[in-house]
mmCIF file of N, CA, C and O in Angstrom:
data_model
loop_
_atom_site.group_PDB
_atom_site.id
_atom_site.type_symbol
_atom_site.label_atom_id
_atom_site.label_comp_id
_atom_site.label_asym_id
_atom_site.label_seq_id
_atom_site.Cartn_x
_atom_site.Cartn_y
_atom_site.Cartn_z
ATOM 1 N N ASP A 1 -15.873 15.782 -12.348
ATOM 2 C CA ASP A 1 -14.469 15.714 -11.974
ATOM 3 C C ASP A 1 -13.656 15.258 -13.172
ATOM 4 O O ASP A 1 -13.925 14.216 -13.767
ATOM 5 N N VAL A 2 -12.667 16.022 -13.525
ATOM 6 C CA VAL A 2 -11.859 15.756 -14.716
ATOM 7 C C VAL A 2 -11.128 14.418 -14.611
ATOM 8 O O VAL A 2 -11.096 13.640 -15.566
ATOM 9 N N ALA A 3 -10.564 14.124 -13.455
ATOM 10 C CA ALA A 3 -9.818 12.871 -13.282
ATOM 11 C C ALA A 3 -10.717 11.662 -13.477
ATOM 12 O O ALA A 3 -10.340 10.703 -14.159
ATOM 13 N N VAL A 4 -11.894 11.687 -12.902
ATOM 14 C CA VAL A 4 -12.829 10.564 -13.044
ATOM 15 C C VAL A 4 -13.184 10.353 -14.510
ATOM 16 O O VAL A 4 -13.152 9.236 -15.022
ATOM 17 N N TYR A 5 -13.510 11.446 -15.206
ATOM 18 C CA TYR A 5 -13.875 11.352 -16.620
ATOM 19 C C TYR A 5 -12.736 10.781 -17.459
ATOM 20 O O TYR A 5 -12.924 9.833 -18.223
ATOM 21 N N LEU A 6 -11.544 11.374 -17.337
ATOM 22 C CA LEU A 6 -10.419 10.919 -18.153
ATOM 23 C C LEU A 6 -10.024 9.483 -17.828
ATOM 24 O O LEU A 6 -9.735 8.694 -18.730
ATOM 25 N N ASN A 7 -10.009 9.137 -16.553
ATOM 26 C CA ASN A 7 -9.625 7.773 -16.178
ATOM 27 C C ASN A 7 -10.655 6.737 -16.611
ATOM 28 O O ASN A 7 -10.304 5.587 -16.869
ATOM 29 N N TYR A 8 -11.916 7.134 -16.725
ATOM 30 C CA TYR A 8 -12.964 6.212 -17.169
ATOM 31 C C TYR A 8 -13.047 6.143 -18.700
ATOM 32 O O TYR A 8 -13.091 5.065 -19.277
ATOM 33 N N GLN A 9 -13.073 7.311 -19.345
ATOM 34 C CA GLN A 9 -13.260 7.366 -20.797
ATOM 35 C C GLN A 9 -11.975 7.110 -21.588
ATOM 36 O O GLN A 9 -12.032 6.622 -22.713
ATOM 37 N N HIS A 10 -10.817 7.470 -21.014
ATOM 38 C CA HIS A 10 -9.544 7.382 -21.734
ATOM 39 C C HIS A 10 -8.442 6.806 -20.840
ATOM 40 O O HIS A 10 -7.390 7.417 -20.685
ATOM 41 N N PRO A 11 -8.653 5.639 -20.248
ATOM 42 C CA PRO A 11 -7.638 5.094 -19.329
ATOM 43 C C PRO A 11 -6.303 4.882 -20.044
ATOM 44 O O PRO A 11 -6.255 4.288 -21.111
ATOM 45 N N ASN A 12 -5.250 5.433 -19.447
ATOM 46 C CA ASN A 12 -3.889 5.329 -19.986
ATOM 47 C C ASN A 12 -3.738 5.925 -21.375
ATOM 48 O O ASN A 12 -2.790 5.595 -22.087
ATOM 49 N N LYS A 13 -4.652 6.801 -21.780
ATOM 50 C CA LYS A 13 -4.616 7.355 -23.134
ATOM 51 C C LYS A 13 -4.613 8.881 -23.119
ATOM 52 O O LYS A 13 -5.011 9.506 -24.090
ATOM 53 N N TYR A 14 -4.196 9.481 -22.041
ATOM 54 C CA TYR A 14 -4.241 10.932 -21.965
ATOM 55 C C TYR A 14 -3.054 11.475 -21.191
ATOM 56 O O TYR A 14 -2.374 10.757 -20.461
ATOM 57 N N VAL A 15 -2.817 12.756 -21.375
ATOM 58 C CA VAL A 15 -1.854 13.502 -20.577
ATOM 59 C C VAL A 15 -2.459 14.887 -20.339
ATOM 60 O O VAL A 15 -3.115 15.448 -21.210
ATOM 61 N N ILE A 16 -2.290 15.405 -19.141
ATOM 62 C CA ILE A 16 -2.720 16.755 -18.791
ATOM 63 C C ILE A 16 -1.515 17.673 -18.947
ATOM 64 O O ILE A 16 -0.437 17.379 -18.436
ATOM 65 N N VAL A 17 -1.699 18.779 -19.650
ATOM 66 C CA VAL A 17 -0.647 19.786 -19.763
ATOM 67 C C VAL A 17 -1.150 21.025 -19.042
ATOM 68 O O VAL A 17 -2.092 21.674 -19.482
ATOM 69 N N ASN A 18 -0.541 21.316 -17.918
ATOM 70 C CA ASN A 18 -0.943 22.459 -17.093
ATOM 71 C C ASN A 18 -0.064 23.654 -17.441
ATOM 72 O O ASN A 18 1.135 23.647 -17.198
ATOM 73 N N LEU A 19 -0.681 24.686 -18.017
ATOM 74 C CA LEU A 19 0.031 25.906 -18.372
ATOM 75 C C LEU A 19 -0.159 27.005 -17.335
ATOM 76 O O LEU A 19 0.407 28.072 -17.447
ATOM 77 N N CYS A 20 -0.961 26.728 -16.333
ATOM 78 C CA CYS A 20 -1.348 27.722 -15.334
ATOM 79 C C CYS A 20 -0.397 27.693 -14.132
ATOM 80 O O CYS A 20 -0.304 26.688 -13.440
ATOM 81 N N PRO A 21 0.312 28.795 -13.860
ATOM 82 C CA PRO A 21 1.232 28.800 -12.725
ATOM 83 C C PRO A 21 0.530 28.851 -11.367
ATOM 84 O O PRO A 21 1.123 28.530 -10.352
ATOM 85 N N GLU A 22 -0.759 29.226 -11.358
ATOM 86 C CA GLU A 22 -1.482 29.366 -10.087
ATOM 87 C C GLU A 22 -2.096 28.066 -9.600
ATOM 88 O O GLU A 22 -2.604 28.002 -8.490
ATOM 89 N N TYR A 23 -2.099 27.034 -10.406
ATOM 90 C CA TYR A 23 -2.812 25.814 -10.036
ATOM 91 C C TYR A 23 -1.966 24.585 -10.334
ATOM 92 O O TYR A 23 -1.409 24.466 -11.416
ATOM 93 N N ASP A 24 -1.870 23.700 -9.370
ATOM 94 C CA ASP A 24 -1.190 22.418 -9.559
ATOM 95 C C ASP A 24 -2.220 21.303 -9.515
ATOM 96 O O ASP A 24 -3.003 21.216 -8.570
ATOM 97 N N TYR A 25 -2.223 20.474 -10.535
ATOM 98 C CA TYR A 25 -3.106 19.312 -10.521
ATOM 99 C C TYR A 25 -2.537 18.272 -9.558
ATOM 100 O O TYR A 25 -1.324 18.079 -9.503
ATOM 101 N N PRO A 26 -3.384 17.580 -8.818
ATOM 102 C CA PRO A 26 -2.899 16.488 -7.969
ATOM 103 C C PRO A 26 -2.461 15.327 -8.870
ATOM 104 O O PRO A 26 -3.292 14.638 -9.460
ATOM 105 N N VAL A 27 -1.183 15.159 -9.007
ATOM 106 C CA VAL A 27 -0.615 14.191 -9.944
ATOM 107 C C VAL A 27 -1.131 12.777 -9.686
ATOM 108 O O VAL A 27 -1.359 12.014 -10.625
ATOM 109 N N THR A 28 -1.380 12.433 -8.436
ATOM 110 C CA THR A 28 -1.832 11.075 -8.123
ATOM 111 C C THR A 28 -3.199 10.771 -8.722
ATOM 112 O O THR A 28 -3.465 9.636 -9.106
ATOM 113 N N HIS A 29 -4.064 11.781 -8.855
ATOM 114 C CA HIS A 29 -5.394 11.561 -9.449
ATOM 115 C C HIS A 29 -5.308 11.191 -10.921
ATOM 116 O O HIS A 29 -6.212 10.575 -11.472
ATOM 117 N N PHE A 30 -4.196 11.584 -11.561
ATOM 118 C CA PHE A 30 -4.012 11.341 -12.991
ATOM 119 C C PHE A 30 -2.892 10.333 -13.244
ATOM 120 O O PHE A 30 -2.375 10.240 -14.345
ATOM 121 N N PHE A 31 -2.523 9.573 -12.214
ATOM 122 C CA PHE A 31 -1.504 8.526 -12.315
ATOM 123 C C PHE A 31 -0.198 9.055 -12.905
ATOM 124 O O PHE A 31 0.448 8.383 -13.717
ATOM 125 N N GLY A 32 0.176 10.257 -12.512
ATOM 126 C CA GLY A 32 1.451 10.831 -12.927
ATOM 127 C C GLY A 32 1.466 11.443 -14.315
ATOM 128 O O GLY A 32 2.507 11.925 -14.757
ATOM 129 N N ARG A 33 0.339 11.457 -15.003
ATOM 130 C CA ARG A 33 0.307 11.969 -16.377
ATOM 131 C C ARG A 33 -0.020 13.462 -16.408
ATOM 132 O O ARG A 33 -0.986 13.898 -17.027
ATOM 133 N N VAL A 34 0.799 14.252 -15.724
ATOM 134 C CA VAL A 34 0.632 15.704 -15.696
ATOM 135 C C VAL A 34 1.969 16.340 -16.050
ATOM 136 O O VAL A 34 2.985 16.061 -15.414
ATOM 137 N N LEU A 35 1.952 17.179 -17.077
ATOM 138 C CA LEU A 35 3.125 17.959 -17.453
ATOM 139 C C LEU A 35 2.859 19.394 -17.039
ATOM 140 O O LEU A 35 1.743 19.883 -17.180
ATOM 141 N N ARG A 36 3.872 20.076 -16.559
ATOM 142 C CA ARG A 36 3.668 21.446 -16.073
ATOM 143 C C ARG A 36 4.603 22.402 -16.806
ATOM 144 O O ARG A 36 5.820 22.241 -16.780
ATOM 145 N N TYR A 37 3.996 23.362 -17.479
ATOM 146 C CA TYR A 37 4.717 24.416 -18.178
ATOM 147 C C TYR A 37 4.053 25.743 -17.803
ATOM 148 O O TYR A 37 3.200 26.249 -18.530
ATOM 149 N N PRO A 38 4.424 26.313 -16.656
ATOM 150 C CA PRO A 38 3.742 27.510 -16.174
ATOM 151 C C PRO A 38 4.018 28.746 -17.032
ATOM 152 O O PRO A 38 5.167 29.085 -17.285
ATOM 153 N N ILE A 39 2.937 29.348 -17.511
ATOM 154 C CA ILE A 39 3.024 30.574 -18.304
ATOM 155 C C ILE A 39 2.118 31.601 -17.626
ATOM 156 O O ILE A 39 0.915 31.384 -17.498
ATOM 157 N N CYS A 40 2.693 32.694 -17.188
ATOM 158 C CA CYS A 40 1.903 33.741 -16.525
ATOM 159 C C CYS A 40 0.916 34.348 -17.515
ATOM 160 O O CYS A 40 1.208 34.479 -18.702
ATOM 161 N N ALA A 41 -0.247 34.713 -17.012
ATOM 162 C CA ALA A 41 -1.299 35.294 -17.842
ATOM 163 C C ALA A 41 -0.774 36.507 -18.601
ATOM 164 O O ALA A 41 -0.082 37.353 -18.051
ATOM 165 N N GLY A 42 -1.088 36.553 -19.877
ATOM 166 C CA GLY A 42 -0.686 37.669 -20.706
ATOM 167 C C GLY A 42 0.755 37.616 -21.177
ATOM 168 O O GLY A 42 1.214 38.493 -21.894
ATOM 169 N N MET A 43 1.477 36.570 -20.800
ATOM 170 C CA MET A 43 2.886 36.440 -21.172
ATOM 171 C C MET A 43 3.040 35.416 -22.291
ATOM 172 O O MET A 43 2.176 34.577 -22.518
ATOM 173 N N VAL A 44 4.158 35.475 -22.956
ATOM 174 C CA VAL A 44 4.480 34.539 -24.030
ATOM 175 C C VAL A 44 5.515 33.556 -23.487
ATOM 176 O O VAL A 44 6.483 33.960 -22.858
ATOM 177 N N PRO A 45 5.320 32.255 -23.723
ATOM 178 C CA PRO A 45 6.317 31.292 -23.247
ATOM 179 C C PRO A 45 7.617 31.428 -24.025
ATOM 180 O O PRO A 45 7.617 31.873 -25.175
ATOM 181 N N SER A 46 8.687 31.017 -23.390
ATOM 182 C CA SER A 46 9.976 31.065 -24.078
ATOM 183 C C SER A 46 10.008 30.000 -25.167
ATOM 184 O O SER A 46 9.274 29.000 -25.119
ATOM 185 N N LEU A 47 10.857 30.194 -26.131
ATOM 186 C CA LEU A 47 11.022 29.220 -27.199
ATOM 187 C C LEU A 47 11.517 27.888 -26.627
ATOM 188 O O LEU A 47 11.062 26.816 -27.042
ATOM 189 N N ALA A 48 12.385 27.962 -25.636
ATOM 190 C CA ALA A 48 12.888 26.734 -25.001
ATOM 191 C C ALA A 48 11.752 25.963 -24.334
ATOM 192 O O ALA A 48 11.684 24.729 -24.431
ATOM 193 N N MET A 49 10.833 26.677 -23.654
ATOM 194 C CA MET A 49 9.710 26.009 -23.006
ATOM 195 C C MET A 49 8.786 25.370 -24.044
ATOM 196 O O MET A 49 8.320 24.252 -23.862
ATOM 197 N N MET A 50 8.537 26.079 -25.139
ATOM 198 C CA MET A 50 7.677 25.527 -26.189
ATOM 199 C C MET A 50 8.309 24.293 -26.828
ATOM 200 O O MET A 50 7.628 23.319 -27.133
ATOM 201 N N TRP A 51 9.623 24.326 -27.030
ATOM 202 C CA TRP A 51 10.335 23.173 -27.588
ATOM 203 C C TRP A 51 10.204 21.977 -26.642
ATOM 204 O O TRP A 51 9.912 20.866 -27.078
ATOM 205 N N GLU A 52 10.414 22.214 -25.347
ATOM 206 C CA GLU A 52 10.304 21.148 -24.350
ATOM 207 C C GLU A 52 8.889 20.561 -24.345
ATOM 208 O O GLU A 52 8.700 19.347 -24.307
ATOM 209 N N TYR A 53 7.880 21.440 -24.410
ATOM 210 C CA TYR A 53 6.491 20.995 -24.458
ATOM 211 C C TYR A 53 6.241 20.134 -25.697
ATOM 212 O O TYR A 53 5.662 19.047 -25.607
ATOM 213 N N CYS A 54 6.666 20.607 -26.849
ATOM 214 C CA CYS A 54 6.451 19.853 -28.097
ATOM 215 C C CYS A 54 7.129 18.492 -28.044
ATOM 216 O O CYS A 54 6.565 17.486 -28.500
ATOM 217 N N GLN A 55 8.320 18.428 -27.496
ATOM 218 C CA GLN A 55 9.027 17.156 -27.383
ATOM 219 C C GLN A 55 8.308 16.203 -26.441
ATOM 220 O O GLN A 55 8.207 15.010 -26.701
ATOM 221 N N ALA A 56 7.790 16.725 -25.333
ATOM 222 C CA ALA A 56 7.073 15.877 -24.379
ATOM 223 C C ALA A 56 5.801 15.301 -24.999
ATOM 224 O O ALA A 56 5.495 14.113 -24.830
ATOM 225 N N VAL A 57 5.063 16.118 -25.737
ATOM 226 C CA VAL A 57 3.850 15.631 -26.397
ATOM 227 C C VAL A 57 4.208 14.629 -27.484
ATOM 228 O O VAL A 57 3.537 13.605 -27.651
ATOM 229 N N LYS A 58 5.277 14.876 -28.205
ATOM 230 C CA LYS A 58 5.735 13.950 -29.244
ATOM 231 C C LYS A 58 6.061 12.587 -28.640
ATOM 232 O O LYS A 58 5.671 11.541 -29.174
ATOM 233 N N VAL A 59 6.739 12.583 -27.508
ATOM 234 C CA VAL A 59 7.059 11.325 -26.826
ATOM 235 C C VAL A 59 5.777 10.632 -26.375
ATOM 236 O O VAL A 59 5.620 9.421 -26.537
ATOM 237 N N PHE A 60 4.836 11.395 -25.825
ATOM 238 C CA PHE A 60 3.577 10.812 -25.371
ATOM 239 C C PHE A 60 2.814 10.178 -26.526
ATOM 240 O O PHE A 60 2.294 9.067 -26.420
ATOM 241 N N LEU A 61 2.714 10.894 -27.635
ATOM 242 C CA LEU A 61 1.973 10.372 -28.781
ATOM 243 C C LEU A 61 2.692 9.207 -29.439
ATOM 244 O O LEU A 61 2.055 8.344 -30.027
ATOM 245 N N GLY A 62 4.013 9.181 -29.339
ATOM 246 C CA GLY A 62 4.801 8.057 -29.831
ATOM 247 C C GLY A 62 4.985 8.046 -31.339
ATOM 248 O O GLY A 62 4.302 8.745 -32.073
ATOM 249 N N PRO A 63 5.925 7.229 -31.781
ATOM 250 C CA PRO A 63 6.242 7.174 -33.210
ATOM 251 C C PRO A 63 5.227 6.376 -34.035
ATOM 252 O O PRO A 63 5.165 6.509 -35.237
ATOM 253 N N ASP A 64 4.454 5.535 -33.383
ATOM 254 C CA ASP A 64 3.508 4.673 -34.088
ATOM 255 C C ASP A 64 2.183 5.402 -34.273
ATOM 256 O O ASP A 64 1.471 5.659 -33.304
ATOM 257 N N PRO A 65 1.800 5.750 -35.539
ATOM 258 C CA PRO A 65 0.544 6.472 -35.741
ATOM 259 C C PRO A 65 -0.687 5.681 -35.322
ATOM 260 O O PRO A 65 -1.731 6.249 -35.057
ATOM 261 N N GLY A 66 -0.587 4.362 -35.206
ATOM 262 C CA GLY A 66 -1.716 3.544 -34.790
ATOM 263 C C GLY A 66 -1.844 3.419 -33.284
ATOM 264 O O GLY A 66 -2.782 2.822 -32.777
ATOM 265 N N ARG A 67 -0.915 3.996 -32.574
ATOM 266 C CA ARG A 67 -0.928 3.919 -31.110
ATOM 267 C C ARG A 67 -2.175 4.595 -30.574
ATOM 268 O O ARG A 67 -2.547 5.678 -31.001
ATOM 269 N N ASP A 68 -2.796 3.980 -29.609
ATOM 270 C CA ASP A 68 -4.088 4.462 -29.123
ATOM 271 C C ASP A 68 -3.935 5.375 -27.904
ATOM 272 O O ASP A 68 -4.413 5.090 -26.822
ATOM 273 N N ARG A 69 -3.224 6.459 -28.081
ATOM 274 C CA ARG A 69 -3.099 7.496 -27.047
ATOM 275 C C ARG A 69 -3.492 8.795 -27.720
ATOM 276 O O ARG A 69 -2.718 9.351 -28.493
ATOM 277 N N THR A 70 -4.646 9.262 -27.439
ATOM 278 C CA THR A 70 -5.191 10.304 -28.285
ATOM 279 C C THR A 70 -5.524 11.616 -27.607
ATOM 280 O O THR A 70 -5.847 12.570 -28.286
ATOM 281 N N VAL A 71 -5.501 11.710 -26.296
ATOM 282 C CA VAL A 71 -6.009 12.908 -25.625
ATOM 283 C C VAL A 71 -4.859 13.680 -24.979
ATOM 284 O O VAL A 71 -4.139 13.149 -24.144
ATOM 285 N N VAL A 72 -4.706 14.928 -25.391
ATOM 286 C CA VAL A 72 -3.802 15.860 -24.730
ATOM 287 C C VAL A 72 -4.683 17.000 -24.240
ATOM 288 O O VAL A 72 -5.249 17.746 -25.032
ATOM 289 N N ALA A 73 -4.866 17.096 -22.932
ATOM 290 C CA ALA A 73 -5.746 18.116 -22.347
ATOM 291 C C ALA A 73 -4.901 19.270 -21.829
ATOM 292 O O ALA A 73 -3.974 19.074 -21.057
ATOM 293 N N LEU A 74 -5.215 20.475 -22.282
ATOM 294 C CA LEU A 74 -4.485 21.674 -21.872
ATOM 295 C C LEU A 74 -5.314 22.480 -20.886
ATOM 296 O O LEU A 74 -6.527 22.595 -21.039
ATOM 297 N N HIS A 75 -4.642 23.053 -19.909
ATOM 298 C CA HIS A 75 -5.301 23.962 -18.979
ATOM 299 C C HIS A 75 -4.427 25.196 -18.830
ATOM 300 O O HIS A 75 -3.257 25.098 -18.486
ATOM 301 N N GLY A 76 -5.001 26.345 -19.143
ATOM 302 C CA GLY A 76 -4.266 27.594 -19.015
ATOM 303 C C GLY A 76 -4.886 28.483 -17.973
ATOM 304 O O GLY A 76 -5.963 28.200 -17.446
ATOM 305 N N GLY A 77 -4.201 29.562 -17.669
ATOM 306 C CA GLY A 77 -4.699 30.497 -16.669
ATOM 307 C C GLY A 77 -5.655 31.505 -17.263
ATOM 308 O O GLY A 77 -6.027 31.449 -18.425
ATOM 309 N N LYS A 78 -6.042 32.463 -16.449
ATOM 310 C CA LYS A 78 -6.929 33.542 -16.875
ATOM 311 C C LYS A 78 -6.154 34.529 -17.725
ATOM 312 O O LYS A 78 -4.948 34.677 -17.595
ATOM 313 N N THR A 79 -6.863 35.240 -18.577
ATOM 314 C CA THR A 79 -6.215 36.305 -19.351
ATOM 315 C C THR A 79 -6.489 37.627 -18.678
ATOM 316 O O THR A 79 -7.425 37.779 -17.901
ATOM 317 N N ASN A 80 -5.673 38.587 -18.983
ATOM 318 C CA ASN A 80 -5.831 39.932 -18.407
ATOM 319 C C ASN A 80 -6.455 40.861 -19.449
ATOM 320 O O ASN A 80 -5.893 41.889 -19.790
ATOM 321 N N ASP A 81 -7.615 40.492 -19.963
ATOM 322 C CA ASP A 81 -8.299 41.336 -20.934
ATOM 323 C C ASP A 81 -8.795 42.600 -20.251
ATOM 324 O O ASP A 81 -9.462 42.532 -19.229
ATOM 325 N N GLU A 82 -8.478 43.730 -20.824
ATOM 326 C CA GLU A 82 -8.913 45.006 -20.242
ATOM 327 C C GLU A 82 -9.716 45.776 -21.247
ATOM 328 O O GLU A 82 -9.566 45.726 -22.390
#
């Protein structure tokens, strides 16, 4: 279970970034540390969405390089490889 692993190995040191529009992570399992940027399979995200994502990760990582928040976990959807 991803929540158990992250909460045990990286307590308060991670954020989940969900790029998959078909799946919502239960935010309570991750203590609210879930960001959602839904990108449909085979599609390109908008520049505005990418900017928002980059800013959110920047805030999470913080200005202090010694800050001990190190894990950004991404989850994307399936691809439409043909």
